[in-house]
Amino acid sequence: MTDRQNSTTPRKILVLGATSGIAEATCRIWAAQGASFFLVARNAEKLAAVAADLKTRGASFVDTAIADLDDTDKHPALLAHAINSLTGMDVAYLAHGILGDQTHAEQDFNTAAQIIHTNFMAPVSLVTWLANFCVQRRSGTIAVLSSVAGDRGRKSNYVYGSSKAGLSAFLDGLRNRVDREGVKVVTIKPGPVRTAMTAGMPKSEKFADVDAVAEAIVKAVAKGKDTVYVPFQWRGIMFVVRHIPERVFKKLNL
Ligand SMILES: NC(=O)c1ccc[n+]([C@@H]2O[C@H](COP(=O)([O-])OP(=O)(O)OC[C@H]3O[C@@H](n4cnc5c(N)ncnc54)[C@H](OP(=O)(O)O)[C@@H]3O)[C@@H](O)[C@H]2O)c1
């Protein structure tokens, strides 16, 4: 353990979807604490830039792999290689995801299926392997970016929202299974955050700052929280949204 680390500082971190804006900001904080990383992303150029940046910020070790995470058949070999390279794993951080085109998905099942595959099926495949690895060792934290959008389906993004609802429910059940085995499952539910995913959306300048969101995520992972809303105000907002009676809700434009 280095001077920059304490007992709750993750040392070996596997990041799936490492070029995500939220993941990058989170990893910058962990890098300054001297963490080691195995980074997975599908865009080689962006991935190389993130890896170089984390090294300059203090990461002890950075290795990378290029992978399209939609390809679930390749997950077992990819994850085994990553953990071998890191010589273990304290934290797996799943950050990849797509918003998709809701309007198109309303008309075309294949578009909806693609959103659900990337945001739900692929994480289920990754997390199933990772959870069994952690249970065998009776340690490890699996932190996953879900979304407040999964708390209640809305007309503006119910395909994306349902993929995240499925993911959040899966993580609830997994936590219930593995917590007693010494494995932490942290469900992270961001509200709207200023990243590439939300660029150009109306009022995006009012969305949460990615560095503030990253700080909250680092704290939640260190504490091994169960479900965390970031920024925290979204817990209250979604409580209200979930409790709006259906006869009122179905008339709203949310
Ligand atoms: N930003 C928000 O407001 C917000 C709110 C709630 C939840 N979230 C969730 O937070 C996570 C991170 O989002 P973000 O805001 O950081 O967005 P982002 O910057 O657009 O990052 C999304 C990342 O997912 C990667 N990705 C998508 N499909 C992939 C695949 N098949 N294989 C490998 N990588 C893939 C993208 O890679 P490329 O760069 O190669 O496309 C990109 O790096 C997502 O799960 C998102 O749903 C975001």
PDB file of C-alpha atoms and ligand atoms in Angstrom:
ATOM      1  CA  MET A   1       0.000   0.000   0.000  1.00  0.00           C
ATOM      2  CA  THR A   2       1.389   3.437  -0.943  1.00  0.00           C
ATOM      3  CA  ASP A   3       1.154   6.669   1.104  1.00  0.00           C
ATOM      4  CA  ARG A   4      -1.748   7.800  -1.088  1.00  0.00           C
ATOM      5  CA  GLN A   5      -3.784   4.691  -0.265  1.00  0.00           C
ATOM      6  CA  ASN A   6      -5.739   3.654   2.822  1.00  0.00           C
ATOM      7  CA  SER A   7      -7.674   0.490   3.613  1.00  0.00           C
ATOM      8  CA  THR A   8     -10.739   1.626   1.612  1.00  0.00           C
ATOM      9  CA  THR A   9      -8.758   2.742  -1.449  1.00  0.00           C
ATOM     10  CA  PRO A  10      -9.307   0.281  -4.294  1.00  0.00           C
ATOM     11  CA  ARG A  11      -5.970  -0.863  -5.630  1.00  0.00           C
ATOM     12  CA  LYS A  12      -6.771  -3.056  -8.642  1.00  0.00           C
ATOM     13  CA  ILE A  13      -9.608  -1.750 -10.782  1.00  0.00           C
ATOM     14  CA  LEU A  14     -11.114  -3.312 -13.888  1.00  0.00           C
ATOM     15  CA  VAL A  15     -13.057  -0.765 -15.948  1.00  0.00           C
ATOM     16  CA  LEU A  16     -15.511  -1.911 -18.636  1.00  0.00           C
ATOM     17  CA  GLY A  17     -16.373   0.997 -20.912  1.00  0.00           C
ATOM     18  CA  ALA A  18     -13.324   3.005 -19.856  1.00  0.00           C
ATOM     19  CA  THR A  19     -13.847   5.800 -22.403  1.00  0.00           C
ATOM     20  CA  SER A  20     -17.200   6.766 -20.840  1.00  0.00           C
ATOM     21  CA  GLY A  21     -17.165  10.343 -19.568  1.00  0.00           C
ATOM     22  CA  ILE A  22     -18.303   9.265 -16.088  1.00  0.00           C
ATOM     23  CA  ALA A  23     -15.757   6.402 -15.981  1.00  0.00           C
ATOM     24  CA  GLU A  24     -12.907   8.661 -17.070  1.00  0.00           C
ATOM     25  CA  ALA A  25     -13.686  11.211 -14.353  1.00  0.00           C
ATOM     26  CA  THR A  26     -13.937   8.460 -11.717  1.00  0.00           C
ATOM     27  CA  CYS A  27     -10.664   6.866 -12.808  1.00  0.00           C
ATOM     28  CA  ARG A  28      -8.866  10.213 -12.625  1.00  0.00           C
ATOM     29  CA  ILE A  29      -9.623  10.287  -8.881  1.00  0.00           C
ATOM     30  CA  TRP A  30      -8.542   6.663  -8.369  1.00  0.00           C
ATOM     31  CA  ALA A  31      -5.374   7.291 -10.415  1.00  0.00           C
ATOM     32  CA  ALA A  32      -4.388  10.139  -8.088  1.00  0.00           C
ATOM     33  CA  GLN A  33      -4.709   7.597  -5.240  1.00  0.00           C
ATOM     34  CA  GLY A  34      -2.216   5.324  -7.032  1.00  0.00           C
ATOM     35  CA  ALA A  35      -4.610   2.626  -8.259  1.00  0.00           C
ATOM     36  CA  SER A  36      -3.766  -0.010 -10.900  1.00  0.00           C
ATOM     37  CA  PHE A  37      -6.107  -0.301 -13.882  1.00  0.00           C
ATOM     38  CA  PHE A  38      -7.177  -2.694 -16.579  1.00  0.00           C
ATOM     39  CA  LEU A  39      -9.221  -0.625 -19.031  1.00  0.00           C
ATOM     40  CA  VAL A  40     -11.569  -2.070 -21.651  1.00  0.00           C
ATOM     41  CA  ALA A  41     -13.176  -0.005 -24.436  1.00  0.00           C
ATOM     42  CA  ARG A  42     -14.023  -0.408 -28.096  1.00  0.00           C
ATOM     43  CA  ASN A  43     -12.360   2.728 -29.488  1.00  0.00           C
ATOM     44  CA  ALA A  44      -8.574   2.183 -29.607  1.00  0.00           C
ATOM     45  CA  GLU A  45      -7.629   5.831 -30.043  1.00  0.00           C
ATOM     46  CA  LYS A  46      -9.799   7.101 -27.165  1.00  0.00           C
ATOM     47  CA  LEU A  47      -8.678   4.201 -24.970  1.00  0.00           C
ATOM     48  CA  ALA A  48      -4.974   4.996 -25.533  1.00  0.00           C
ATOM     49  CA  ALA A  49      -5.619   8.628 -24.583  1.00  0.00           C
ATOM     50  CA  VAL A  50      -7.422   7.648 -21.363  1.00  0.00           C
ATOM     51  CA  ALA A  51      -4.649   5.183 -20.434  1.00  0.00           C
ATOM     52  CA  ALA A  52      -1.915   7.799 -21.021  1.00  0.00           C
ATOM     53  CA  ASP A  53      -3.835  10.381 -18.978  1.00  0.00           C
ATOM     54  CA  LEU A  54      -4.283   8.026 -16.005  1.00  0.00           C
ATOM     55  CA  LYS A  55      -0.558   7.233 -16.000  1.00  0.00           C
ATOM     56  CA  THR A  56       0.335  10.921 -15.833  1.00  0.00           C
ATOM     57  CA  ARG A  57      -2.141  11.347 -12.969  1.00  0.00           C
ATOM     58  CA  GLY A  58      -0.434   8.734 -10.799  1.00  0.00           C
ATOM     59  CA  ALA A  59      -1.809   5.311 -11.732  1.00  0.00           C
ATOM     60  CA  SER A  60       0.585   2.580 -10.583  1.00  0.00           C
ATOM     61  CA  PHE A  61      -0.149   0.346 -13.568  1.00  0.00           C
ATOM     62  CA  VAL A  62      -2.354   0.561 -16.663  1.00  0.00           C
ATOM     63  CA  ASP A  63      -3.103  -2.217 -19.127  1.00  0.00           C
ATOM     64  CA  THR A  64      -5.822  -2.149 -21.788  1.00  0.00           C
ATOM     65  CA  ALA A  65      -7.892  -4.300 -24.124  1.00  0.00           C
ATOM     66  CA  ILE A  66     -10.049  -3.288 -27.057  1.00  0.00           C
ATOM     67  CA  ALA A  67     -13.416  -5.035 -27.070  1.00  0.00           C
ATOM     68  CA  ASP A  68     -16.962  -4.509 -28.232  1.00  0.00           C
ATOM     69  CA  LEU A  69     -18.767  -5.450 -25.030  1.00  0.00           C
ATOM     70  CA  ASP A  70     -21.873  -6.447 -26.994  1.00  0.00           C
ATOM     71  CA  ASP A  71     -19.951  -9.606 -27.876  1.00  0.00           C
ATOM     72  CA  THR A  72     -20.883 -11.647 -24.806  1.00  0.00           C
ATOM     73  CA  ASP A  73     -19.189 -14.831 -26.098  1.00  0.00           C
ATOM     74  CA  LYS A  74     -15.827 -13.111 -25.619  1.00  0.00           C
ATOM     75  CA  HIS A  75     -16.499 -11.969 -22.035  1.00  0.00           C
ATOM     76  CA  PRO A  76     -15.051 -14.961 -20.128  1.00  0.00           C
ATOM     77  CA  ALA A  77     -11.686 -14.831 -21.922  1.00  0.00           C
ATOM     78  CA  LEU A  78     -11.558 -11.021 -21.725  1.00  0.00           C
ATOM     79  CA  LEU A  79     -12.274 -10.935 -17.983  1.00  0.00           C
ATOM     80  CA  ALA A  80      -9.848 -13.771 -17.190  1.00  0.00           C
ATOM     81  CA  HIS A  81      -7.124 -11.974 -19.161  1.00  0.00           C
ATOM     82  CA  ALA A  82      -7.836  -8.657 -17.394  1.00  0.00           C
ATOM     83  CA  ILE A  83      -7.685 -10.161 -13.912  1.00  0.00           C
ATOM     84  CA  ASN A  84      -4.550 -12.070 -14.797  1.00  0.00           C
ATOM     85  CA  SER A  85      -2.908  -8.865 -15.991  1.00  0.00           C
ATOM     86  CA  LEU A  86      -3.939  -7.017 -12.800  1.00  0.00           C
ATOM     87  CA  THR A  87      -2.918 -10.071 -10.683  1.00  0.00           C
ATOM     88  CA  GLY A  88      -6.286  -9.848  -8.915  1.00  0.00           C
ATOM     89  CA  MET A  89      -9.174  -7.402  -8.709  1.00  0.00           C
ATOM     90  CA  ASP A  90     -10.577  -5.197  -5.942  1.00  0.00           C
ATOM     91  CA  VAL A  91     -13.205  -3.376  -7.994  1.00  0.00           C
ATOM     92  CA  ALA A  92     -14.965  -4.046 -11.290  1.00  0.00           C
ATOM     93  CA  TYR A  93     -16.543  -0.854 -12.621  1.00  0.00           C
ATOM     94  CA  LEU A  94     -19.103  -1.256 -15.419  1.00  0.00           C
ATOM     95  CA  ALA A  95     -19.668   2.002 -17.266  1.00  0.00           C
ATOM     96  CA  HIS A  96     -20.513   1.229 -20.861  1.00  0.00           C
ATOM     97  CA  GLY A  97     -23.986   2.021 -22.170  1.00  0.00           C
ATOM     98  CA  ILE A  98     -26.003   3.682 -24.912  1.00  0.00           C
ATOM     99  CA  LEU A  99     -28.964   6.025 -24.789  1.00  0.00           C
ATOM    100  CA  GLY A 100     -30.198   4.882 -28.200  1.00  0.00           C
ATOM    101  CA  ASP A 101     -32.864   6.479 -30.350  1.00  0.00           C
ATOM    102  CA  GLN A 102     -36.193   6.240 -28.490  1.00  0.00           C
ATOM    103  CA  THR A 103     -38.297   7.454 -31.439  1.00  0.00           C
ATOM    104  CA  HIS A 104     -36.735   4.885 -33.743  1.00  0.00           C
ATOM    105  CA  ALA A 105     -37.024   2.143 -31.123  1.00  0.00           C
ATOM    106  CA  GLU A 106     -40.779   2.811 -30.837  1.00  0.00           C
ATOM    107  CA  GLN A 107     -41.147   1.689 -34.456  1.00  0.00           C
ATOM    108  CA  ASP A 108     -38.401  -0.863 -34.823  1.00  0.00           C
ATOM    109  CA  PHE A 109     -37.869  -3.841 -32.518  1.00  0.00           C
ATOM    110  CA  ASN A 110     -34.239  -4.313 -33.621  1.00  0.00           C
ATOM    111  CA  THR A 111     -33.348  -0.818 -32.381  1.00  0.00           C
ATOM    112  CA  ALA A 112     -35.028  -1.537 -29.039  1.00  0.00           C
ATOM    113  CA  ALA A 113     -33.308  -4.929 -28.820  1.00  0.00           C
ATOM    114  CA  GLN A 114     -29.905  -3.302 -29.450  1.00  0.00           C
ATOM    115  CA  ILE A 115     -30.410  -0.843 -26.569  1.00  0.00           C
ATOM    116  CA  ILE A 116     -31.513  -3.655 -24.281  1.00  0.00           C
ATOM    117  CA  HIS A 117     -28.614  -5.869 -25.356  1.00  0.00           C
ATOM    118  CA  THR A 118     -25.924  -3.234 -24.699  1.00  0.00           C
ATOM    119  CA  ASN A 119     -27.397  -1.889 -21.457  1.00  0.00           C
ATOM    120  CA  PHE A 120     -28.819  -5.086 -19.945  1.00  0.00           C
ATOM    121  CA  MET A 121     -27.722  -8.352 -21.584  1.00  0.00           C
ATOM    122  CA  ALA A 122     -24.025  -7.432 -21.846  1.00  0.00           C
ATOM    123  CA  PRO A 123     -23.768  -6.209 -18.223  1.00  0.00           C
ATOM    124  CA  VAL A 124     -25.636  -9.343 -17.040  1.00  0.00           C
ATOM    125  CA  SER A 125     -23.044 -11.485 -18.828  1.00  0.00           C
ATOM    126  CA  LEU A 126     -20.103  -9.520 -17.387  1.00  0.00           C
ATOM    127  CA  VAL A 127     -21.505  -9.320 -13.874  1.00  0.00           C
ATOM    128  CA  THR A 128     -22.408 -13.013 -13.739  1.00  0.00           C
ATOM    129  CA  TRP A 129     -18.797 -13.991 -14.465  1.00  0.00           C
ATOM    130  CA  LEU A 130     -17.375 -11.315 -12.154  1.00  0.00           C
ATOM    131  CA  ALA A 131     -19.685 -12.205  -9.258  1.00  0.00           C
ATOM    132  CA  ASN A 132     -18.710 -15.871  -9.419  1.00  0.00           C
ATOM    133  CA  PHE A 133     -15.027 -14.892  -9.498  1.00  0.00           C
ATOM    134  CA  CYS A 134     -15.511 -12.664  -6.424  1.00  0.00           C
ATOM    135  CA  VAL A 135     -17.560 -15.275  -4.528  1.00  0.00           C
ATOM    136  CA  GLN A 136     -14.771 -17.834  -4.996  1.00  0.00           C
ATOM    137  CA  ARG A 137     -12.346 -15.389  -3.372  1.00  0.00           C
ATOM    138  CA  ARG A 138     -14.924 -14.052  -0.894  1.00  0.00           C
ATOM    139  CA  SER A 139     -13.950 -10.460  -1.740  1.00  0.00           C
ATOM    140  CA  GLY A 140     -14.386  -7.728  -4.323  1.00  0.00           C
ATOM    141  CA  THR A 141     -16.738  -4.910  -5.284  1.00  0.00           C
ATOM    142  CA  ILE A 142     -18.823  -4.794  -8.437  1.00  0.00           C
ATOM    143  CA  ALA A 143     -19.918  -1.212  -9.167  1.00  0.00           C
ATOM    144  CA  VAL A 144     -22.340  -0.664 -12.043  1.00  0.00           C
ATOM    145  CA  LEU A 145     -23.698   2.484 -13.704  1.00  0.00           C
ATOM    146  CA  SER A 146     -27.457   2.024 -13.962  1.00  0.00           C
ATOM    147  CA  SER A 147     -29.723   5.115 -14.124  1.00  0.00           C
ATOM    148  CA  VAL A 148     -32.577   6.984 -12.466  1.00  0.00           C
ATOM    149  CA  ALA A 149     -34.344   6.342 -15.782  1.00  0.00           C
ATOM    150  CA  GLY A 150     -34.867   2.759 -14.588  1.00  0.00           C
ATOM    151  CA  ASP A 151     -36.963   3.858 -11.604  1.00  0.00           C
ATOM    152  CA  ARG A 152     -40.080   4.558 -13.710  1.00  0.00           C
ATOM    153  CA  GLY A 153     -40.738   4.201 -17.429  1.00  0.00           C
ATOM    154  CA  ARG A 154     -41.417   7.509 -19.178  1.00  0.00           C
ATOM    155  CA  LYS A 155     -42.589   8.130 -22.748  1.00  0.00           C
ATOM    156  CA  SER A 156     -39.395  10.059 -23.611  1.00  0.00           C
ATOM    157  CA  ASN A 157     -36.998   7.174 -22.936  1.00  0.00           C
ATOM    158  CA  TYR A 158     -38.759   4.011 -21.776  1.00  0.00           C
ATOM    159  CA  VAL A 159     -36.630   1.674 -23.914  1.00  0.00           C
ATOM    160  CA  TYR A 160     -33.386   2.909 -22.308  1.00  0.00           C
ATOM    161  CA  GLY A 161     -35.225   3.161 -18.969  1.00  0.00           C
ATOM    162  CA  SER A 162     -36.437  -0.422 -19.110  1.00  0.00           C
ATOM    163  CA  SER A 163     -32.921  -1.685 -19.884  1.00  0.00           C
ATOM    164  CA  LYS A 164     -31.693   0.122 -16.757  1.00  0.00           C
ATOM    165  CA  ALA A 165     -34.696  -1.063 -14.705  1.00  0.00           C
ATOM    166  CA  GLY A 166     -33.812  -4.643 -15.596  1.00  0.00           C
ATOM    167  CA  LEU A 167     -30.180  -3.999 -14.720  1.00  0.00           C
ATOM    168  CA  SER A 168     -31.036  -2.428 -11.348  1.00  0.00           C
ATOM    169  CA  ALA A 169     -33.352  -5.344 -10.459  1.00  0.00           C
ATOM    170  CA  PHE A 170     -30.688  -7.847 -11.505  1.00  0.00           C
ATOM    171  CA  LEU A 171     -28.136  -6.095  -9.281  1.00  0.00           C
ATOM    172  CA  ASP A 172     -30.601  -6.026  -6.332  1.00  0.00           C
ATOM    173  CA  GLY A 173     -31.002  -9.783  -6.571  1.00  0.00           C
ATOM    174  CA  LEU A 174     -27.304 -10.420  -7.100  1.00  0.00           C
ATOM    175  CA  ARG A 175     -26.472  -8.330  -4.014  1.00  0.00           C
ATOM    176  CA  ASN A 176     -28.978 -10.368  -2.020  1.00  0.00           C
ATOM    177  CA  ARG A 177     -27.131 -13.514  -3.164  1.00  0.00           C
ATOM    178  CA  VAL A 178     -23.465 -12.469  -2.790  1.00  0.00           C
ATOM    179  CA  ASP A 179     -23.348  -9.952   0.076  1.00  0.00           C
ATOM    180  CA  ARG A 180     -23.191 -12.829   2.573  1.00  0.00           C
ATOM    181  CA  GLU A 181     -20.202 -14.171   0.592  1.00  0.00           C
ATOM    182  CA  GLY A 182     -18.169 -11.005   1.217  1.00  0.00           C
ATOM    183  CA  VAL A 183     -18.888  -9.444  -2.199  1.00  0.00           C
ATOM    184  CA  LYS A 184     -20.242  -5.890  -2.536  1.00  0.00           C
ATOM    185  CA  VAL A 185     -22.586  -4.897  -5.367  1.00  0.00           C
ATOM    186  CA  VAL A 186     -22.923  -1.120  -5.780  1.00  0.00           C
ATOM    187  CA  THR A 187     -25.762   0.119  -8.012  1.00  0.00           C
ATOM    188  CA  ILE A 188     -25.060   3.679  -9.149  1.00  0.00           C
ATOM    189  CA  LYS A 189     -28.063   5.675 -10.390  1.00  0.00           C
ATOM    190  CA  PRO A 190     -26.967   8.962 -11.937  1.00  0.00           C
ATOM    191  CA  GLY A 191     -29.438  11.669 -12.841  1.00  0.00           C
ATOM    192  CA  PRO A 192     -28.570  13.608 -16.021  1.00  0.00           C
ATOM    193  CA  VAL A 193     -24.805  14.280 -16.187  1.00  0.00           C
ATOM    194  CA  ARG A 194     -22.889  16.445 -18.679  1.00  0.00           C
ATOM    195  CA  THR A 195     -21.057  13.853 -20.838  1.00  0.00           C
ATOM    196  CA  ALA A 196     -20.974  12.872 -24.513  1.00  0.00           C
ATOM    197  CA  MET A 197     -24.196  10.891 -23.906  1.00  0.00           C
ATOM    198  CA  THR A 198     -26.210  14.008 -23.091  1.00  0.00           C
ATOM    199  CA  ALA A 199     -24.372  16.561 -25.259  1.00  0.00           C
ATOM    200  CA  GLY A 200     -26.825  18.678 -27.235  1.00  0.00           C
ATOM    201  CA  MET A 201     -29.851  17.771 -25.105  1.00  0.00           C
ATOM    202  CA  PRO A 202     -32.097  20.689 -24.133  1.00  0.00           C
ATOM    203  CA  LYS A 203     -30.945  22.343 -20.876  1.00  0.00           C
ATOM    204  CA  SER A 204     -27.851  20.099 -20.742  1.00  0.00           C
ATOM    205  CA  GLU A 205     -25.907  23.016 -19.233  1.00  0.00           C
ATOM    206  CA  LYS A 206     -28.011  22.416 -16.078  1.00  0.00           C
ATOM    207  CA  PHE A 207     -27.036  18.736 -15.836  1.00  0.00           C
ATOM    208  CA  ALA A 208     -24.680  17.558 -13.077  1.00  0.00           C
ATOM    209  CA  ASP A 209     -20.952  18.140 -13.375  1.00  0.00           C
ATOM    210  CA  VAL A 210     -19.161  14.900 -14.185  1.00  0.00           C
ATOM    211  CA  ASP A 211     -16.342  15.470 -11.670  1.00  0.00           C
ATOM    212  CA  ALA A 212     -18.806  15.976  -8.806  1.00  0.00           C
ATOM    213  CA  VAL A 213     -20.620  12.798  -9.849  1.00  0.00           C
ATOM    214  CA  ALA A 214     -17.301  10.935  -9.992  1.00  0.00           C
ATOM    215  CA  GLU A 215     -16.402  12.061  -6.468  1.00  0.00           C
ATOM    216  CA  ALA A 216     -19.705  10.710  -5.141  1.00  0.00           C
ATOM    217  CA  ILE A 217     -19.103   7.411  -6.964  1.00  0.00           C
ATOM    218  CA  VAL A 218     -15.601   7.037  -5.490  1.00  0.00           C
ATOM    219  CA  LYS A 219     -17.053   7.540  -1.985  1.00  0.00           C
ATOM    220  CA  ALA A 220     -19.894   5.066  -2.586  1.00  0.00           C
ATOM    221  CA  VAL A 221     -17.488   2.393  -3.840  1.00  0.00           C
ATOM    222  CA  ALA A 222     -15.111   2.947  -0.893  1.00  0.00           C
ATOM    223  CA  LYS A 223     -18.031   2.527   1.537  1.00  0.00           C
ATOM    224  CA  GLY A 224     -19.479  -0.449  -0.346  1.00  0.00           C
ATOM    225  CA  LYS A 225     -22.906   1.246  -0.545  1.00  0.00           C
ATOM    226  CA  ASP A 226     -25.850  -0.709  -1.963  1.00  0.00           C
ATOM    227  CA  THR A 227     -27.706   1.739  -4.213  1.00  0.00           C
ATOM    228  CA  VAL A 228     -26.550   5.314  -4.577  1.00  0.00           C
ATOM    229  CA  TYR A 229     -28.197   8.208  -6.431  1.00  0.00           C
ATOM    230  CA  VAL A 230     -25.772  10.767  -7.870  1.00  0.00           C
ATOM    231  CA  PRO A 231     -26.211  13.655  -7.236  1.00  0.00           C
ATOM    232  CA  PHE A 232     -27.966  12.535  -4.012  1.00  0.00           C
ATOM    233  CA  GLN A 233     -31.014  14.802  -4.623  1.00  0.00           C
ATOM    234  CA  TRP A 234     -32.164  12.297  -7.247  1.00  0.00           C
ATOM    235  CA  ARG A 235     -33.168   9.831  -4.524  1.00  0.00           C
ATOM    236  CA  GLY A 236     -35.899  12.282  -3.385  1.00  0.00           C
ATOM    237  CA  ILE A 237     -36.845  13.301  -6.915  1.00  0.00           C
ATOM    238  CA  MET A 238     -37.316   9.691  -8.002  1.00  0.00           C
ATOM    239  CA  PHE A 239     -39.255   8.888  -4.804  1.00  0.00           C
ATOM    240  CA  VAL A 240     -41.773  11.539  -5.841  1.00  0.00           C
ATOM    241  CA  VAL A 241     -41.779  10.431  -9.520  1.00  0.00           C
ATOM    242  CA  ARG A 242     -42.376   6.777  -8.528  1.00  0.00           C
ATOM    243  CA  HIS A 243     -45.355   7.781  -6.373  1.00  0.00           C
ATOM    244  CA  ILE A 244     -47.225   9.929  -8.898  1.00  0.00           C
ATOM    245  CA  PRO A 245     -50.547   8.108  -9.431  1.00  0.00           C
ATOM    246  CA  GLU A 246     -50.770   6.411 -12.836  1.00  0.00           C
ATOM    247  CA  ARG A 247     -53.951   8.337 -13.785  1.00  0.00           C
ATOM    248  CA  VAL A 248     -51.911  11.576 -13.444  1.00  0.00           C
ATOM    249  CA  PHE A 249     -48.605  10.162 -14.715  1.00  0.00           C
ATOM    250  CA  LYS A 250     -50.007   8.981 -18.037  1.00  0.00           C
ATOM    251  CA  LYS A 251     -51.061  12.540 -18.882  1.00  0.00           C
ATOM    252  CA  LEU A 252     -47.631  14.051 -18.148  1.00  0.00           C
ATOM    253  CA  ASN A 253     -44.962  14.731 -20.765  1.00  0.00           C
ATOM    254  CA  LEU A 254     -41.922  13.414 -18.945  1.00  0.00           C
TER     255      LEU A 254
HETATM  256  N1  LIG B   1     -24.675  10.914 -18.726  1.00  0.00           N
HETATM  257  C1  LIG B   1     -25.820  10.709 -18.095  1.00  0.00           C
HETATM  258  O1  LIG B   1     -26.648  11.626 -17.958  1.00  0.00           O
HETATM  259  C2  LIG B   1     -26.134   9.365 -17.497  1.00  0.00           C
HETATM  260  C3  LIG B   1     -27.228   9.286 -16.612  1.00  0.00           C
HETATM  261  C4  LIG B   1     -27.557   8.055 -16.059  1.00  0.00           C
HETATM  262  C5  LIG B   1     -26.812   6.937 -16.369  1.00  0.00           C
HETATM  263  N2  LIG B   1     -25.748   7.039 -17.242  1.00  0.00           N
HETATM  264  C6  LIG B   1     -25.035   5.800 -17.553  1.00  0.00           C
HETATM  265  O2  LIG B   1     -23.673   5.960 -17.217  1.00  0.00           O
HETATM  266  C7  LIG B   1     -22.882   5.153 -18.095  1.00  0.00           C
HETATM  267  C8  LIG B   1     -21.786   6.001 -18.691  1.00  0.00           C
HETATM  268  O3  LIG B   1     -22.388   7.026 -19.465  1.00  0.00           O
HETATM  269  P1  LIG B   1     -21.638   8.387 -19.831  1.00  0.00           P
HETATM  270  O4  LIG B   1     -22.517   9.495 -19.421  1.00  0.00           O
HETATM  271  O5  LIG B   1     -20.257   8.331 -19.345  1.00  0.00           O
HETATM  272  O6  LIG B   1     -21.724   8.323 -21.410  1.00  0.00           O
HETATM  273  P2  LIG B   1     -20.598   8.234 -22.546  1.00  0.00           P
HETATM  274  O7  LIG B   1     -19.510   9.188 -22.261  1.00  0.00           O
HETATM  275  O8  LIG B   1     -21.360   8.341 -23.819  1.00  0.00           O
HETATM  276  O9  LIG B   1     -20.032   6.777 -22.350  1.00  0.00           O
HETATM  277  C9  LIG B   1     -20.655   5.617 -22.805  1.00  0.00           C
HETATM  278  C10 LIG B   1     -19.547   4.657 -23.095  1.00  0.00           C
HETATM  279  O10 LIG B   1     -20.071   3.378 -23.410  1.00  0.00           O
HETATM  280  C11 LIG B   1     -19.263   2.854 -24.437  1.00  0.00           C
HETATM  281  N3  LIG B   1     -19.940   1.783 -25.141  1.00  0.00           N
HETATM  282  C12 LIG B   1     -21.199   1.780 -25.640  1.00  0.00           C
HETATM  283  N4  LIG B   1     -21.459   0.601 -26.220  1.00  0.00           N
HETATM  284  C13 LIG B   1     -20.335  -0.150 -26.086  1.00  0.00           C
HETATM  285  C14 LIG B   1     -19.981  -1.453 -26.481  1.00  0.00           C
HETATM  286  N5  LIG B   1     -20.839  -2.230 -27.151  1.00  0.00           N
HETATM  287  N6  LIG B   1     -18.748  -1.916 -26.186  1.00  0.00           N
HETATM  288  C15 LIG B   1     -17.864  -1.140 -25.532  1.00  0.00           C
HETATM  289  N7  LIG B   1     -18.143   0.114 -25.122  1.00  0.00           N
HETATM  290  C16 LIG B   1     -19.364   0.598 -25.398  1.00  0.00           C
HETATM  291  C17 LIG B   1     -18.980   4.046 -25.332  1.00  0.00           C
HETATM  292  O11 LIG B   1     -17.907   3.769 -26.176  1.00  0.00           O
HETATM  293  P3  LIG B   1     -17.601   4.667 -27.498  1.00  0.00           P
HETATM  294  O12 LIG B   1     -16.955   5.925 -26.980  1.00  0.00           O
HETATM  295  O13 LIG B   1     -16.688   3.800 -28.285  1.00  0.00           O
HETATM  296  O14 LIG B   1     -18.923   4.916 -28.145  1.00  0.00           O
HETATM  297  C18 LIG B   1     -18.669   5.096 -24.278  1.00  0.00           C
HETATM  298  O15 LIG B   1     -17.339   5.024 -23.868  1.00  0.00           O
HETATM  299  C19 LIG B   1     -23.837   4.541 -19.115  1.00  0.00           C
HETATM  300  O16 LIG B   1     -24.185   3.241 -18.720  1.00  0.00           O
HETATM  301  C20 LIG B   1     -25.048   5.442 -19.026  1.00  0.00           C
HETATM  302  O17 LIG B   1     -26.220   4.762 -19.397  1.00  0.00           O
HETATM  303  C21 LIG B   1     -25.391   8.225 -17.803  1.00  0.00           C
END
